[in-house]
mmCIF file of C-alpha atoms in Angstrom:
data_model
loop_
_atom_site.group_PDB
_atom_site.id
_atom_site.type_symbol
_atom_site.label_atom_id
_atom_site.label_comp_id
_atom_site.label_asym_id
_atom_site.label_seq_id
_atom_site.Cartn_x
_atom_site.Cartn_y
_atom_site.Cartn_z
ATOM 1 C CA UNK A 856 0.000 0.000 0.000
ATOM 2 C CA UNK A 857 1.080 3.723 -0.765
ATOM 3 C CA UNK A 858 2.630 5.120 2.766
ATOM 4 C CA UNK A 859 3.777 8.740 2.967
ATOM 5 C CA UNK A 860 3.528 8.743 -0.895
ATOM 6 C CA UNK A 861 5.249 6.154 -2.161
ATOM 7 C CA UNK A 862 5.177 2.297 -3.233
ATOM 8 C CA UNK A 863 7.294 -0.291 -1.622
ATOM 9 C CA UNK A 864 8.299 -3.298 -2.873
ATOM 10 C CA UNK A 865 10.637 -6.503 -2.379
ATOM 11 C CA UNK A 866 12.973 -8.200 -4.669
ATOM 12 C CA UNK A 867 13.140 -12.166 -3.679
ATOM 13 C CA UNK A 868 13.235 -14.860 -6.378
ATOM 14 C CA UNK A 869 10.135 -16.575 -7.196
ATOM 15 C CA UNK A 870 10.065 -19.704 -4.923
ATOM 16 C CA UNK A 871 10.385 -17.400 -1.381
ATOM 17 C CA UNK A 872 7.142 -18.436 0.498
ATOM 18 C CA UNK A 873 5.120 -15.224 1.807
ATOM 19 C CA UNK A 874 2.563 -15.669 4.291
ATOM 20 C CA UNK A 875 -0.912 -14.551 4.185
ATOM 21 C CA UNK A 876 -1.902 -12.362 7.308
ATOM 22 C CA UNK A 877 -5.362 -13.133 6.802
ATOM 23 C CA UNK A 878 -4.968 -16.949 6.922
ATOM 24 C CA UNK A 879 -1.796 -17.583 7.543
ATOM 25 C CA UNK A 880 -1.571 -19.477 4.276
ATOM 26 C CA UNK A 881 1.973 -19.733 2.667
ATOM 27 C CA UNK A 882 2.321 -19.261 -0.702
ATOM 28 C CA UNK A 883 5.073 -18.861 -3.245
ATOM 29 C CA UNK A 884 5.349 -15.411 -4.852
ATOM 30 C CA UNK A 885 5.426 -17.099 -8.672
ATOM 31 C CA UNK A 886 2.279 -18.884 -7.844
ATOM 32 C CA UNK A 887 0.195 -15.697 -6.747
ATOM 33 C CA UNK A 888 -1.712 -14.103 -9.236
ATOM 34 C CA UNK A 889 -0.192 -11.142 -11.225
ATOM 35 C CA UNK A 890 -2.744 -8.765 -9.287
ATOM 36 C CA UNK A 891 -3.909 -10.618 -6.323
ATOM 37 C CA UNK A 892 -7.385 -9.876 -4.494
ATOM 38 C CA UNK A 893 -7.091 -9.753 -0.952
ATOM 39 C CA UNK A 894 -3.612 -11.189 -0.396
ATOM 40 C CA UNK A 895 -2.277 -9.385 2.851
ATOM 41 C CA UNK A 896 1.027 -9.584 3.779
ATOM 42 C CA UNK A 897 3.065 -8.449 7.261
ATOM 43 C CA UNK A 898 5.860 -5.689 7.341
ATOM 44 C CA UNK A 899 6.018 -2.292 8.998
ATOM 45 C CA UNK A 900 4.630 1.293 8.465
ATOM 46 C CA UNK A 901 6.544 4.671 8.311
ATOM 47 C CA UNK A 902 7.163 4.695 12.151
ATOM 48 C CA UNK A 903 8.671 1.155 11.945
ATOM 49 C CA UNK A 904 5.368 -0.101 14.120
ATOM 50 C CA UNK A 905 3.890 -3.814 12.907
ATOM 51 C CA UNK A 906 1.652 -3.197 9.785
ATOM 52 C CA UNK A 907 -0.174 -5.383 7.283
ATOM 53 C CA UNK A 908 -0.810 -4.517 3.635
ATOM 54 C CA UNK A 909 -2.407 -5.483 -0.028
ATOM 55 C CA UNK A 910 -0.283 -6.901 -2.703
ATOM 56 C CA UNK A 911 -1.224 -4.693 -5.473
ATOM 57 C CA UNK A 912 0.985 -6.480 -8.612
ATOM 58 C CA UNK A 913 3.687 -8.550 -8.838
ATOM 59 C CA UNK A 914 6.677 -8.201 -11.537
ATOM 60 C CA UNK A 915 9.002 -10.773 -12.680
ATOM 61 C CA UNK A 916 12.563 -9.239 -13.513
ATOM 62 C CA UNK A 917 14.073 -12.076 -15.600
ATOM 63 C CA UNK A 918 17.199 -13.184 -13.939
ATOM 64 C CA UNK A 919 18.871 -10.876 -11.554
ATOM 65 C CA UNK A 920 22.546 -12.214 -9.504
ATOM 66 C CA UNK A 921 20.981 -12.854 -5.691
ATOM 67 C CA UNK A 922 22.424 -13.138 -2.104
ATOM 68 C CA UNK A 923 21.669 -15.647 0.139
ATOM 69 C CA UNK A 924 21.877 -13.934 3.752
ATOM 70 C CA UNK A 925 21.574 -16.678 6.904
ATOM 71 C CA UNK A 926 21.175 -15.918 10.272
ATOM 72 C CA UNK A 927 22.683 -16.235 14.031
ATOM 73 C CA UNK A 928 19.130 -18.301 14.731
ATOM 74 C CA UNK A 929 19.173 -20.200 11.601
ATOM 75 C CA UNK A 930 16.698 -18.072 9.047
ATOM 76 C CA UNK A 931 17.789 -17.255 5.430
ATOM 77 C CA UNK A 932 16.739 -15.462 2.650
ATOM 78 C CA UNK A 933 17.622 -15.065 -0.732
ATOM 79 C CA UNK A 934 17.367 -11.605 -2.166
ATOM 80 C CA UNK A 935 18.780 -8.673 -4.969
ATOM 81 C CA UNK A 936 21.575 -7.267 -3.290
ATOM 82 C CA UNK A 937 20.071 -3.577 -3.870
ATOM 83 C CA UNK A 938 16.661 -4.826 -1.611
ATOM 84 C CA UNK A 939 17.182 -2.809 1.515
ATOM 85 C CA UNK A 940 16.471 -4.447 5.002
ATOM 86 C CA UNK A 941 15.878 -2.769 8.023
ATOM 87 C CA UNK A 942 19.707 -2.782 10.265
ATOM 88 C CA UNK A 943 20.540 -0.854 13.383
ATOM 89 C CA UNK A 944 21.336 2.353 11.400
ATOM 90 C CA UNK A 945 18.249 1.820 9.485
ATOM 91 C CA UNK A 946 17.462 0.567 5.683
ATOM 92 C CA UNK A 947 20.572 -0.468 4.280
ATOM 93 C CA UNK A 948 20.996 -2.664 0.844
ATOM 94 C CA UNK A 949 21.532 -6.280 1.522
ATOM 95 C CA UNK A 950 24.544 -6.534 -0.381
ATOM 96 C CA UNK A 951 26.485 -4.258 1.553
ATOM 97 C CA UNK A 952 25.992 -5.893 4.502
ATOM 98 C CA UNK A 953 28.675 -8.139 6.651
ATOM 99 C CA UNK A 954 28.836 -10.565 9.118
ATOM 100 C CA UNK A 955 28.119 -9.888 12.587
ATOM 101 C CA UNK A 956 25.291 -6.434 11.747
ATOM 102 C CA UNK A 957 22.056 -7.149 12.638
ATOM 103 C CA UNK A 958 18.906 -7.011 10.697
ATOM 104 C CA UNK A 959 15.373 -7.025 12.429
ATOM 105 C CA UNK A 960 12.930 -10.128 11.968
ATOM 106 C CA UNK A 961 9.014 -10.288 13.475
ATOM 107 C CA UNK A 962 8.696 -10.639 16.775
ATOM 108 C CA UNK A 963 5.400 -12.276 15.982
ATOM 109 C CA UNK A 964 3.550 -13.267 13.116
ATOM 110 C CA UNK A 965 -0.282 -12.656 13.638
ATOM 111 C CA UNK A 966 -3.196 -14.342 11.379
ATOM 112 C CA UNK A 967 -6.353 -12.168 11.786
ATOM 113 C CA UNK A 968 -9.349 -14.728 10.383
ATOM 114 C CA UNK A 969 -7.571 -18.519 11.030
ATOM 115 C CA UNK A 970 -10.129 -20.700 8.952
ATOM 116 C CA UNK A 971 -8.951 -24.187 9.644
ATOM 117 C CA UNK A 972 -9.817 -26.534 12.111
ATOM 118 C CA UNK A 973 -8.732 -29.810 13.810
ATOM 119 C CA UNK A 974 -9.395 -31.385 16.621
ATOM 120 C CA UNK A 975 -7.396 -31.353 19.792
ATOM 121 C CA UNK A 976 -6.447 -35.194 19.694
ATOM 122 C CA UNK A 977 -5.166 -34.976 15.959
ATOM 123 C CA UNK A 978 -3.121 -32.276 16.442
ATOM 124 C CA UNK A 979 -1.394 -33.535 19.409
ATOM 125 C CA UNK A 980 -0.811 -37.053 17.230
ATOM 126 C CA UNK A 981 0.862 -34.979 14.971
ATOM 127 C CA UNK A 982 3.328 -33.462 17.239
ATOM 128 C CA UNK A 983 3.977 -37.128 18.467
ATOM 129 C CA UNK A 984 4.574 -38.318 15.445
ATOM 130 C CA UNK A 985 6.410 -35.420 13.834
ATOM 131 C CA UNK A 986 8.798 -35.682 17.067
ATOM 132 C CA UNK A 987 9.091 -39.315 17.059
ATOM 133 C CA UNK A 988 7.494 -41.188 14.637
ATOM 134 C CA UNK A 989 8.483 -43.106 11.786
ATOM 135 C CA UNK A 990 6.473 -43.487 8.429
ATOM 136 C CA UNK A 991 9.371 -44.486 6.112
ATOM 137 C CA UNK A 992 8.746 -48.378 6.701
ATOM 138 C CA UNK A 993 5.619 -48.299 7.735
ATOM 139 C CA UNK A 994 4.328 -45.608 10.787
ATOM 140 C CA UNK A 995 5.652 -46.137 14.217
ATOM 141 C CA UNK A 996 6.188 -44.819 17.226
ATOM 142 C CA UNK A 997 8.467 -44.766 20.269
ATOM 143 C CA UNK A 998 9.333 -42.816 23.478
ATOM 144 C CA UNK A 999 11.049 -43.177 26.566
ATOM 145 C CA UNK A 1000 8.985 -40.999 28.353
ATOM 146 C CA UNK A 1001 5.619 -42.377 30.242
ATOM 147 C CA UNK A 1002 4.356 -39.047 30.009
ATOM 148 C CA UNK A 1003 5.022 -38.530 26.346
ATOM 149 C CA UNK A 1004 3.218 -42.436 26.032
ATOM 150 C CA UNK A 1005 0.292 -41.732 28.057
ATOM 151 C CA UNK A 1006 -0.742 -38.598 26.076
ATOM 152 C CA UNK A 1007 0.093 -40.114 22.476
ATOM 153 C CA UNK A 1008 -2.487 -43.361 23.514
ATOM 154 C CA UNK A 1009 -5.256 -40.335 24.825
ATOM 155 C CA UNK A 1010 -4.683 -39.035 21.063
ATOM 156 C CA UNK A 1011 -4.605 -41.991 19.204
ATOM 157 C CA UNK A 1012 -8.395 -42.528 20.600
ATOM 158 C CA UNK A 1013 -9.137 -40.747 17.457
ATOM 159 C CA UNK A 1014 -8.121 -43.733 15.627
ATOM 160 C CA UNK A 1015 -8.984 -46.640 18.275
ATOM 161 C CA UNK A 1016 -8.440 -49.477 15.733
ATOM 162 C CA UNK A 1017 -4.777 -48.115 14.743
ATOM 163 C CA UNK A 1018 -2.155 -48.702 17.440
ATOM 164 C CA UNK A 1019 -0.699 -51.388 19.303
ATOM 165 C CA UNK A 1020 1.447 -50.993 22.298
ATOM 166 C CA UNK A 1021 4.571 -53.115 23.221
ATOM 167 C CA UNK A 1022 7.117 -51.856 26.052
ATOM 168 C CA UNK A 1023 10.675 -53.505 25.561
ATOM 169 C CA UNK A 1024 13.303 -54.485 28.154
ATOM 170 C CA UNK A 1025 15.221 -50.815 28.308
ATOM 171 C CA UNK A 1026 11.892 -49.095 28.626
ATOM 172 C CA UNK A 1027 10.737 -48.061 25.689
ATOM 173 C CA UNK A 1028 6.858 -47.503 25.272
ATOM 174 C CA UNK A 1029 6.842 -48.524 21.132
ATOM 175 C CA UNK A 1030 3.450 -48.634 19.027
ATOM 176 C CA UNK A 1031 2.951 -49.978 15.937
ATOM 177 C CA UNK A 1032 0.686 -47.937 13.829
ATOM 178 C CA UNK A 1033 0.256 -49.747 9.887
ATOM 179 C CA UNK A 1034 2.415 -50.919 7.684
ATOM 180 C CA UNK A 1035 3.480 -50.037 4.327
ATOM 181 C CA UNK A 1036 0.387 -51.558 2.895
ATOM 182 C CA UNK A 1037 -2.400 -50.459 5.074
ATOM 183 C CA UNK A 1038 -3.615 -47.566 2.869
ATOM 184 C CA UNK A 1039 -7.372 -48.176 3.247
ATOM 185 C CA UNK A 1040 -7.525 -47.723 7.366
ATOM 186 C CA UNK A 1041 -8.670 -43.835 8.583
ATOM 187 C CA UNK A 1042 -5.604 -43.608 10.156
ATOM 188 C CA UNK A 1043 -3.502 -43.857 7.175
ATOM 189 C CA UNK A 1044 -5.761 -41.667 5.298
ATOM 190 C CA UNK A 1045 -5.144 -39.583 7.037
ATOM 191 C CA UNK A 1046 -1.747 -39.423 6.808
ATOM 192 C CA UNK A 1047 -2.208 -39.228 3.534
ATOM 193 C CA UNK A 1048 -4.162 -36.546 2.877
ATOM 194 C CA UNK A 1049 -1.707 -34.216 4.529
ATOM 195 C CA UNK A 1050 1.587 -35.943 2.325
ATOM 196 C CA UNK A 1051 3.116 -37.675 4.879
ATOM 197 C CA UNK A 1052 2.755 -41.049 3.272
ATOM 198 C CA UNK A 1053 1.616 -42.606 -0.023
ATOM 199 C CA UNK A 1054 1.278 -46.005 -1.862
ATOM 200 C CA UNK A 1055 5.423 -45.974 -2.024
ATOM 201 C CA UNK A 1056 5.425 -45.392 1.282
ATOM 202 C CA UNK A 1057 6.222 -42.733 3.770
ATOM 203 C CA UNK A 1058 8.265 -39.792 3.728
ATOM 204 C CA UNK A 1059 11.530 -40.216 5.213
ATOM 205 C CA UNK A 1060 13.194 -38.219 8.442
ATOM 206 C CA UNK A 1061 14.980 -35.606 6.478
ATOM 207 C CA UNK A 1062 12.052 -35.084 3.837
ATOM 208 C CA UNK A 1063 9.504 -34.542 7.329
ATOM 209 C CA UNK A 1064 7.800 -31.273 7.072
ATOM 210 C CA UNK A 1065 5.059 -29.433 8.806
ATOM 211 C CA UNK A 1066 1.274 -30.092 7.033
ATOM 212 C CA UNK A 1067 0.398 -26.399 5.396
ATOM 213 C CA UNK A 1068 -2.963 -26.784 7.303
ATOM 214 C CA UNK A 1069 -1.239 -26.039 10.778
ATOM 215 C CA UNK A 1070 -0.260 -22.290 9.967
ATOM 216 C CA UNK A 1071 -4.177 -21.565 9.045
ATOM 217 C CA UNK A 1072 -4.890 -22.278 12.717
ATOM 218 C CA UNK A 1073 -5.005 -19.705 15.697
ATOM 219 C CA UNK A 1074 -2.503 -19.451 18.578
ATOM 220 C CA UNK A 1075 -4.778 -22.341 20.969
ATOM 221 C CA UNK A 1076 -4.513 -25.038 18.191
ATOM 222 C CA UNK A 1077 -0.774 -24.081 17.265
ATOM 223 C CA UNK A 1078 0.008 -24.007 21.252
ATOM 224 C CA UNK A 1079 -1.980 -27.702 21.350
ATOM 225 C CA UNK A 1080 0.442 -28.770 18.209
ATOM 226 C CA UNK A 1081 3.971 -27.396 19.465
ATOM 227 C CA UNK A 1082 2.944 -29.006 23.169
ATOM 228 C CA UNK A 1083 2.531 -32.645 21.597
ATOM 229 C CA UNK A 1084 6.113 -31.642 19.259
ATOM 230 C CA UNK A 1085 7.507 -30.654 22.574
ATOM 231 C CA UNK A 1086 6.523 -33.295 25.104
ATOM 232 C CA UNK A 1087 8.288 -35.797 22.570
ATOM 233 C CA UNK A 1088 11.108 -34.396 20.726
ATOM 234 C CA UNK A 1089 12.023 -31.297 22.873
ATOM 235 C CA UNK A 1090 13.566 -29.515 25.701
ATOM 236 C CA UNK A 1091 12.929 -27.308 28.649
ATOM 237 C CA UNK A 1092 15.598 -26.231 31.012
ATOM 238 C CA UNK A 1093 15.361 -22.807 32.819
ATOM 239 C CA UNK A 1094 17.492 -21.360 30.704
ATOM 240 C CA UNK A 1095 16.341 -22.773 27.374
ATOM 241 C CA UNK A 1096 13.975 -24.621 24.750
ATOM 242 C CA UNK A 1097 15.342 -26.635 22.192
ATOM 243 C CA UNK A 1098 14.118 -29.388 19.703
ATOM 244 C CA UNK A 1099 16.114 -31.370 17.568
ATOM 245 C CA UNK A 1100 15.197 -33.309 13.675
ATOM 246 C CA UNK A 1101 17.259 -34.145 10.628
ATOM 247 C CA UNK A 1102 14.465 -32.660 8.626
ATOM 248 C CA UNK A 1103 15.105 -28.840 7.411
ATOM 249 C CA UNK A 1104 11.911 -28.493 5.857
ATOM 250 C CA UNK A 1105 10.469 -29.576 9.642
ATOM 251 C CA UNK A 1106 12.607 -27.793 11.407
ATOM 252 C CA UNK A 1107 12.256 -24.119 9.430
ATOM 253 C CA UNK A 1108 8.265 -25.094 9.489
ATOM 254 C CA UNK A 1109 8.461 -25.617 13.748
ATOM 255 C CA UNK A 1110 10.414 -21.910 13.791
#
């Protein structure tokens, strides 16, 4: 949108993902319409205050050199090297910049009309599973942690025909969920629907990613999902929270 008079733009190649701020839908700039209807996106206003705005147009430039700028915390970006981003002494082009200056990121990302829904127990399956499942040869599930156990076998009452329980010798709580083959079952189809598995099979630990239907929620059902992806595969100490995969795509998706 026009502020104090002028049009601002960015310059990011086409497959940069830009969330919607109405529904918190992520989308890929080349796959948005040339002159978009109602797609709202996040950034800040002339006072450098939190401020949402239409896409008017979108141009493509042909093929332009890019950087690719990464983060203390682990984000990237590619970008032009003349797109300014907002530094401690205020807009300065990309290109120029250097290791070690800062550049400023959200502090939150807000989604004003959230328009999916799931229920409690599915999304806290998830976030089991996501943690510490498998679905490469076949879809499985294991913990040390009673705690982490007892709340995965409350969620999987959404699918009561689906899991077995076994507990080995060193304590492990293990549940076998289908095999390869079991395509047919709700469970599965489930699975399925959001691309986790397929009739080859499911998707392996570095290929996991989050389901685009968890960043249409609102804050209680993404709160619900990161407690289940937490409880398994995470960390709390008083100083810090961590949680560890081999997936990128999962791990950019949790942050």
């Amino acid at each position: 949108e026009p502020i104090l008079g002028k049009t601002y733009g960015i310059c990011v190649t086409g497959d940069t993902l830009i969330l919607n701020a109405e529904t918190g839908e992520r989308v890929r700039i080349d796959q948005i319409p040339q002159h978009p209807q109602g797609f709202v996106v996040q950034g800040v206003d002339a006072g450098l205050r939190p401020a949402a705005g239409a896409i008017t147009h979108w141009i493509n430039n042909g093929v332009k050199d890019v950087v690719e700028v990464r983060l203390q915390n682990g984000m990237a970006v590619k970008m032009t090297p003349d797109h300014k981003v907002l530094t401690e002494t205020g807009w300065q082009p990309i290109g120029e910049l250097r290791p070690g200056d800062y550049i400023a990121i959200p502090h939150q990302l807000h989604v004003s009309a959230p328009d999916a829904t799931a229920t409690d127990r599915r999304l806290q399956l998830l976030g089991h599973l996501l943690a510490d499942g498998s679905f490469h040869h076949g879809i499985r599930y294991a913990t040390y942690h009673p705690y982490a156990a007892e709340t995965f076998v409350q969620a999987m009452q959404e699918f009561p025909s689906a899991a077995s329980m076994a507990a080995n010798q060193h304590g492990v709580f293990e549940f076998t969920l289908a095999e390869p083959a079991a395509q047919t079952d709700p469970f599965s189809i489930w699975l399925g629907e959001m691309g986790l598995i397929d009739e080859h099979g499911g998707v392996t630990p570095k290929r996991l990613f989050l389901p685009e239907f968890l960043f249409r929620l609102g804050d209680r059902s993404i709160a619900m999902f990161l407690g289940a992806l937490w409880t398994s595969g995470g960390a709390v100490s008083s100083r810090s929270c961590s949680f560890n995969t081999p997936g990128k795509r999962l791990a950019v998706g949790v942050q």
